[in-house]
Amino acid sequence: MALQAAALLPSAVSIHKEGKSGASLKDSTLFGVSLSDHVKADLLSSALKTKREFSSRKLSSVRVQAVVTAPTFTPSTVQRKKTLGKGTVVITGASSGLGLATAKALAESGKWHIIMACRDFLKAEKAAKSVGMAKENYTIMHLDLASLESVRQFVDNFKRSGRPLDVLVCNAAVYQPTAREPSFTAEGFELSVGTNHLGHFLLSRLLLDEMKQSDYPSKRLIIVGSITGNTNTLAGNVPPKANLGDLRGLQGGLNGLNSSPMIDGADFDGAKAYKDSKVCNMLTMQEFHRRYHEDTGITFASLYPGCIATTGLFREHIPLFRLLFPPFQKFITKGYVSEEEAGKRLAQVVSDPSLTKSGVYWSWNKASASFENQLSQEASDADKARKVWEISEKLVDSL
Ligand code: LMG
Ligand code: NDP
Ligand code: PMR
């Protein structure tokens, strides 16, 4: 499939350069599936990404050309982007689990156009159809958070789409509890922190300007956190515990060569790397709040949606775990929540007029009412938040 998508590349390139996305492919089909207009440009960007795996040199020249031909100072880039009718929300990792359930809930509200920012275009298209999302309510755009080049390409594509950005939801994540050795992102960062934290960190910073330009009355940047990154809870005390230490591994670039792949500089542990990445997500939200809330009015929030024990997050766990984890959470901890319910919770953080407070970590009680939760000491450490921000900035900007 990827190869066939890549075969579309030449037309994709010329279309992008001429700025007429989709025009000449109006009646195209892929494997007999008709492609709606609004998804074509995004399939092309997906094709661009696939092509990169075959020839990264060629893509860089494509990107350079696209950047060169893009207008830099036109009146439209200076004007505030107008939200007409529906709000526009970008959700990363909307092809399954919480992201998909949130996309569905927002689509059903009739108030949102959802940009599903996903690494697997066809999976996302099938997922949207499977939950019955009407095609005028969403657009799929390619985004692989494990590649900073892909993050930048996504932001370029989004800007070219001319849509305003009203809400950004950083939801995608990977969890590698059984990996013995680390794996790495395209730029050589340990995969969990590289994807869950660094990819989203760059994306949010690049998209902040887009959000500033929107005239939507309640703009929000939301990052999904978790209880397991918070050591002030029982769940956060199940070993291995999150701990960023003195950040020496992060400072060293998490590459496993001349530095540890772990933020605290210790030996690789996949479950810990995930929990550490969630601590970074929660710290990043607070640092955004401190730096930008007052000037921009944007709401910065994080949340723990409940234990959604059935999602793809546990795909790499051993089969016994996957079998026992849902009943364990349902009947013993009672922390279980369905994908649908969790999606409604995140949709509230996106859209509910009562959840506009910035700098908050939301959780829900047993009656499914939201409340402001307390983060652990490390996940609310302002000094650490600033350091994580500054080091992360150096890492993503140097590439
Ligand atoms: C680490 O292990 C791994 O090393 C690491 O690789 C990574 O996976 C990481 O956080 C992820 O976990 C942590 C360790 C916790 O793992 C465990 O959770 C081991 C649990 C072993 C329990 C096996 C008992 C099996 C009995 C079956 C009973 C079936 C009941 C199902 C529900 C039926 C509902 C009607 O290590 C610790 O912290 C020590 C754990 C101490 C155990 C406390 C026991 C609490 C009671 C819960 C029992 C139910 C267990 C279900 C297991 C589901 C998986 C969580
Ligand atoms: P899923 O695995 O179902 O969803 C994760 C999504 O992230 C998938 O759509 C996946 O894409 C996407 N993704 C992974 N890597 C990348 C990448 N490199 N680029 C772009 N997208 C990527 O898990 P959940 O729905 O459970 O997780 C969603 C969020 O909820 C995560 O932030 C997780 O930390 C958080 N969370 C989950 C809890 C739970 O109990 N499940 C509890 C607390 C927080 P693809 O479909 O292509 O695989
Ligand atoms: Mg945990 C109130 C108890 C509670 C809650 C809410 C969770 C949520 N977990 C709880 C308790 C326990 N868990 C206990 C007592 C154990 C030992 C048996 C336990 C074990 C456990 C494991 C092995 N739990 C896990 C794992 C995972 O691999 C999951 C993980 O840590 O992923 C990083 C996980 C989770 N428990 C949760 C939640 C929400 C997870 C999913 C992780 C997340 O996204 O943060």
PDB file of C-alpha atoms in Angstrom, residues 168-328:
ATOM      1  CA  LEU A 168      -4.649  21.443  19.701  1.00  0.00           C
ATOM      2  CA  VAL A 169      -4.830  18.070  21.479  1.00  0.00           C
ATOM      3  CA  CYS A 170      -1.510  16.276  22.006  1.00  0.00           C
ATOM      4  CA  ASN A 171      -2.809  12.739  22.493  1.00  0.00           C
ATOM      5  CA  ALA A 172      -0.634  10.265  20.564  1.00  0.00           C
ATOM      6  CA  ALA A 173       1.746   8.033  22.509  1.00  0.00           C
ATOM      7  CA  VAL A 174       3.768   4.862  22.396  1.00  0.00           C
ATOM      8  CA  TYR A 175       4.405   2.494  25.304  1.00  0.00           C
ATOM      9  CA  GLN A 176       7.095  -0.205  25.173  1.00  0.00           C
ATOM     10  CA  PRO A 177       6.830  -2.146  28.447  1.00  0.00           C
ATOM     11  CA  THR A 178       8.518  -5.300  27.177  1.00  0.00           C
ATOM     12  CA  ALA A 179      11.345  -3.834  25.081  1.00  0.00           C
ATOM     13  CA  ARG A 180      14.774  -4.958  26.285  1.00  0.00           C
ATOM     14  CA  GLU A 181      16.660  -2.517  24.118  1.00  0.00           C
ATOM     15  CA  PRO A 182      15.709   1.051  23.284  1.00  0.00           C
ATOM     16  CA  SER A 183      14.529   2.052  19.843  1.00  0.00           C
ATOM     17  CA  PHE A 184      14.900   5.527  18.432  1.00  0.00           C
ATOM     18  CA  THR A 185      13.119   8.256  16.495  1.00  0.00           C
ATOM     19  CA  ALA A 186      14.322   9.432  13.072  1.00  0.00           C
ATOM     20  CA  GLU A 187      16.557  11.992  14.794  1.00  0.00           C
ATOM     21  CA  GLY A 188      17.935   9.434  17.268  1.00  0.00           C
ATOM     22  CA  PHE A 189      15.993  10.136  20.466  1.00  0.00           C
ATOM     23  CA  GLU A 190      14.730   7.223  22.579  1.00  0.00           C
ATOM     24  CA  LEU A 191      11.339   6.419  21.026  1.00  0.00           C
ATOM     25  CA  SER A 192       8.888   6.954  23.921  1.00  0.00           C
ATOM     26  CA  VAL A 193      10.222  10.293  25.107  1.00  0.00           C
ATOM     27  CA  GLY A 194      11.081  11.257  21.505  1.00  0.00           C
ATOM     28  CA  THR A 195       7.507  10.647  20.322  1.00  0.00           C
ATOM     29  CA  ASN A 196       5.357  11.420  23.352  1.00  0.00           C
ATOM     30  CA  HIS A 197       7.312  14.438  24.569  1.00  0.00           C
ATOM     31  CA  LEU A 198       9.763  15.866  22.015  1.00  0.00           C
ATOM     32  CA  GLY A 199       7.502  15.393  18.963  1.00  0.00           C
ATOM     33  CA  HIS A 200       4.594  17.085  20.750  1.00  0.00           C
ATOM     34  CA  PHE A 201       6.852  19.744  22.225  1.00  0.00           C
ATOM     35  CA  LEU A 202       7.985  20.852  18.758  1.00  0.00           C
ATOM     36  CA  LEU A 203       4.474  20.561  17.323  1.00  0.00           C
ATOM     37  CA  SER A 204       2.935  22.699  20.074  1.00  0.00           C
ATOM     38  CA  ARG A 205       5.578  25.378  19.838  1.00  0.00           C
ATOM     39  CA  LEU A 206       5.264  25.600  16.059  1.00  0.00           C
ATOM     40  CA  LEU A 207       1.465  25.676  16.185  1.00  0.00           C
ATOM     41  CA  LEU A 208       1.232  28.249  18.969  1.00  0.00           C
ATOM     42  CA  ASP A 209       1.531  31.070  16.412  1.00  0.00           C
ATOM     43  CA  GLU A 210      -1.322  29.555  14.412  1.00  0.00           C
ATOM     44  CA  MET A 211      -3.475  29.510  17.541  1.00  0.00           C
ATOM     45  CA  LYS A 212      -2.590  33.104  18.325  1.00  0.00           C
ATOM     46  CA  GLN A 213      -3.965  34.102  14.903  1.00  0.00           C
ATOM     47  CA  SER A 214      -7.349  32.446  15.435  1.00  0.00           C
ATOM     48  CA  ASP A 215     -10.289  34.518  16.676  1.00  0.00           C
ATOM     49  CA  TYR A 216     -11.955  31.588  18.454  1.00  0.00           C
ATOM     50  CA  PRO A 217     -13.239  32.698  21.862  1.00  0.00           C
ATOM     51  CA  SER A 218     -11.813  29.779  23.871  1.00  0.00           C
ATOM     52  CA  LYS A 219      -8.514  28.564  22.420  1.00  0.00           C
ATOM     53  CA  ARG A 220      -6.951  25.581  24.168  1.00  0.00           C
ATOM     54  CA  LEU A 221      -3.789  23.496  24.074  1.00  0.00           C
ATOM     55  CA  ILE A 222      -4.313  20.137  25.749  1.00  0.00           C
ATOM     56  CA  ILE A 223      -1.702  17.487  26.529  1.00  0.00           C
ATOM     57  CA  VAL A 224      -2.784  14.058  27.748  1.00  0.00           C
ATOM     58  CA  GLY A 225      -1.028  13.163  31.007  1.00  0.00           C
ATOM     59  CA  SER A 226      -1.462  10.146  33.267  1.00  0.00           C
ATOM     60  CA  ILE A 227      -1.828   8.909  36.800  1.00  0.00           C
ATOM     61  CA  THR A 228       1.116   6.534  36.319  1.00  0.00           C
ATOM     62  CA  GLY A 229       3.482   9.517  35.962  1.00  0.00           C
ATOM     63  CA  ASN A 230       2.279  10.860  39.316  1.00  0.00           C
ATOM     64  CA  THR A 231       4.023   9.263  42.279  1.00  0.00           C
ATOM     65  CA  ASN A 232       1.503  10.801  44.716  1.00  0.00           C
ATOM     66  CA  THR A 233      -0.893   7.992  43.695  1.00  0.00           C
ATOM     67  CA  LEU A 234      -0.975   4.220  44.191  1.00  0.00           C
ATOM     68  CA  ALA A 235      -0.794   3.652  40.411  1.00  0.00           C
ATOM     69  CA  GLY A 236       2.234   5.939  40.225  1.00  0.00           C
ATOM     70  CA  ASN A 237       4.016   3.777  42.772  1.00  0.00           C
ATOM     71  CA  VAL A 238       3.891   0.562  40.751  1.00  0.00           C
ATOM     72  CA  PRO A 239       7.479  -0.011  39.701  1.00  0.00           C
ATOM     73  CA  PRO A 240       9.248   1.263  37.707  1.00  0.00           C
ATOM     74  CA  LYS A 241       8.394   4.732  38.988  1.00  0.00           C
ATOM     75  CA  ALA A 242       8.699   7.915  36.940  1.00  0.00           C
ATOM     76  CA  ASN A 243      11.766   9.948  37.843  1.00  0.00           C
ATOM     77  CA  LEU A 244      13.515  12.519  35.675  1.00  0.00           C
ATOM     78  CA  GLY A 245      16.484  12.790  38.043  1.00  0.00           C
ATOM     79  CA  ASP A 246      18.857  15.612  37.175  1.00  0.00           C
ATOM     80  CA  LEU A 247      17.960  15.386  33.461  1.00  0.00           C
ATOM     81  CA  ARG A 248      21.455  14.323  32.438  1.00  0.00           C
ATOM     82  CA  GLY A 249      20.232  11.814  29.840  1.00  0.00           C
ATOM     83  CA  LEU A 250      17.899  14.368  28.254  1.00  0.00           C
ATOM     84  CA  GLN A 251      20.734  16.879  28.213  1.00  0.00           C
ATOM     85  CA  GLY A 252      22.871  14.279  26.427  1.00  0.00           C
ATOM     86  CA  GLY A 253      20.233  13.760  23.694  1.00  0.00           C
ATOM     87  CA  LEU A 254      18.814  10.338  24.756  1.00  0.00           C
ATOM     88  CA  ASN A 255      20.703   8.649  21.953  1.00  0.00           C
ATOM     89  CA  GLY A 256      22.096   5.646  23.786  1.00  0.00           C
ATOM     90  CA  LEU A 257      25.534   6.290  22.272  1.00  0.00           C
ATOM     91  CA  ASN A 258      27.349   8.983  24.168  1.00  0.00           C
ATOM     92  CA  SER A 259      24.402   9.406  26.550  1.00  0.00           C
ATOM     93  CA  SER A 260      21.843   7.241  28.281  1.00  0.00           C
ATOM     94  CA  PRO A 261      18.539   6.724  26.429  1.00  0.00           C
ATOM     95  CA  MET A 262      16.755   7.557  29.719  1.00  0.00           C
ATOM     96  CA  ILE A 263      16.105  11.103  30.933  1.00  0.00           C
ATOM     97  CA  ASP A 264      17.665  10.423  34.341  1.00  0.00           C
ATOM     98  CA  GLY A 265      20.752   8.821  32.797  1.00  0.00           C
ATOM     99  CA  ALA A 266      19.956   5.265  33.989  1.00  0.00           C
ATOM    100  CA  ASP A 267      19.756   2.004  32.030  1.00  0.00           C
ATOM    101  CA  PHE A 268      16.916   1.596  29.540  1.00  0.00           C
ATOM    102  CA  ASP A 269      13.503   0.659  30.926  1.00  0.00           C
ATOM    103  CA  GLY A 270      10.614   0.995  28.476  1.00  0.00           C
ATOM    104  CA  ALA A 271       7.840   1.303  31.076  1.00  0.00           C
ATOM    105  CA  LYS A 272       9.785   3.982  32.936  1.00  0.00           C
ATOM    106  CA  ALA A 273      10.552   5.872  29.702  1.00  0.00           C
ATOM    107  CA  TYR A 274       6.786   6.093  29.035  1.00  0.00           C
ATOM    108  CA  LYS A 275       6.009   7.313  32.556  1.00  0.00           C
ATOM    109  CA  ASP A 276       8.863   9.836  32.334  1.00  0.00           C
ATOM    110  CA  SER A 277       7.444  11.055  29.014  1.00  0.00           C
ATOM    111  CA  LYS A 278       4.070  11.646  30.703  1.00  0.00           C
ATOM    112  CA  VAL A 279       5.787  13.675  33.434  1.00  0.00           C
ATOM    113  CA  CYS A 280       7.377  15.765  30.638  1.00  0.00           C
ATOM    114  CA  ASN A 281       3.912  16.209  29.050  1.00  0.00           C
ATOM    115  CA  MET A 282       2.463  17.493  32.341  1.00  0.00           C
ATOM    116  CA  LEU A 283       5.462  19.760  33.005  1.00  0.00           C
ATOM    117  CA  THR A 284       5.277  21.133  29.444  1.00  0.00           C
ATOM    118  CA  MET A 285       1.628  22.090  29.880  1.00  0.00           C
ATOM    119  CA  GLN A 286       2.485  24.056  33.029  1.00  0.00           C
ATOM    120  CA  GLU A 287       5.455  25.756  31.434  1.00  0.00           C
ATOM    121  CA  PHE A 288       3.272  26.778  28.473  1.00  0.00           C
ATOM    122  CA  HIS A 289       0.808  28.210  30.989  1.00  0.00           C
ATOM    123  CA  ARG A 290       3.519  30.234  32.747  1.00  0.00           C
ATOM    124  CA  ARG A 291       5.050  31.520  29.527  1.00  0.00           C
ATOM    125  CA  TYR A 292       2.017  32.210  27.363  1.00  0.00           C
ATOM    126  CA  HIS A 293      -1.328  32.165  29.156  1.00  0.00           C
ATOM    127  CA  GLU A 294      -1.388  35.794  30.218  1.00  0.00           C
ATOM    128  CA  ASP A 295      -0.331  37.191  26.839  1.00  0.00           C
ATOM    129  CA  THR A 296      -2.359  34.903  24.597  1.00  0.00           C
ATOM    130  CA  GLY A 297      -5.413  33.994  26.687  1.00  0.00           C
ATOM    131  CA  ILE A 298      -4.932  30.399  25.527  1.00  0.00           C
ATOM    132  CA  THR A 299      -5.979  27.739  28.038  1.00  0.00           C
ATOM    133  CA  PHE A 300      -3.256  25.167  28.692  1.00  0.00           C
ATOM    134  CA  ALA A 301      -4.479  21.966  30.308  1.00  0.00           C
ATOM    135  CA  SER A 302      -3.605  18.361  30.971  1.00  0.00           C
ATOM    136  CA  LEU A 303      -5.702  15.431  32.129  1.00  0.00           C
ATOM    137  CA  TYR A 304      -5.906  11.863  33.299  1.00  0.00           C
ATOM    138  CA  PRO A 305      -8.942  10.447  31.504  1.00  0.00           C
ATOM    139  CA  GLY A 306      -9.141   7.237  33.593  1.00  0.00           C
ATOM    140  CA  CYS A 307      -7.682   3.803  32.917  1.00  0.00           C
ATOM    141  CA  ILE A 308      -8.747   2.914  29.363  1.00  0.00           C
ATOM    142  CA  ALA A 309      -7.490  -0.638  29.704  1.00  0.00           C
ATOM    143  CA  THR A 310      -8.604  -1.830  26.266  1.00  0.00           C
ATOM    144  CA  THR A 311      -6.720   0.542  23.944  1.00  0.00           C
ATOM    145  CA  GLY A 312      -3.842  -0.106  21.567  1.00  0.00           C
ATOM    146  CA  LEU A 313      -1.472   1.439  24.109  1.00  0.00           C
ATOM    147  CA  PHE A 314      -0.879  -2.034  25.565  1.00  0.00           C
ATOM    148  CA  ARG A 315      -0.276  -3.708  22.199  1.00  0.00           C
ATOM    149  CA  GLU A 316       3.315  -4.539  23.079  1.00  0.00           C
ATOM    150  CA  HIS A 317       2.507  -5.965  26.503  1.00  0.00           C
ATOM    151  CA  ILE A 318       2.474  -9.742  27.014  1.00  0.00           C
ATOM    152  CA  PRO A 319      -0.831 -11.478  26.154  1.00  0.00           C
ATOM    153  CA  LEU A 320      -1.461 -12.435  29.799  1.00  0.00           C
ATOM    154  CA  PHE A 321      -1.277  -8.796  30.819  1.00  0.00           C
ATOM    155  CA  ARG A 322      -3.648  -7.787  28.057  1.00  0.00           C
ATOM    156  CA  LEU A 323      -6.068 -10.462  29.185  1.00  0.00           C
ATOM    157  CA  LEU A 324      -5.983  -9.639  32.917  1.00  0.00           C
ATOM    158  CA  PHE A 325      -5.497  -5.880  32.866  1.00  0.00           C
ATOM    159  CA  PRO A 326      -9.093  -4.892  31.898  1.00  0.00           C
ATOM    160  CA  PRO A 327     -10.820  -7.087  34.553  1.00  0.00           C
ATOM    161  CA  PHE A 328      -8.173  -6.042  37.101  1.00  0.00           C
TER     162      PHE A 328
END
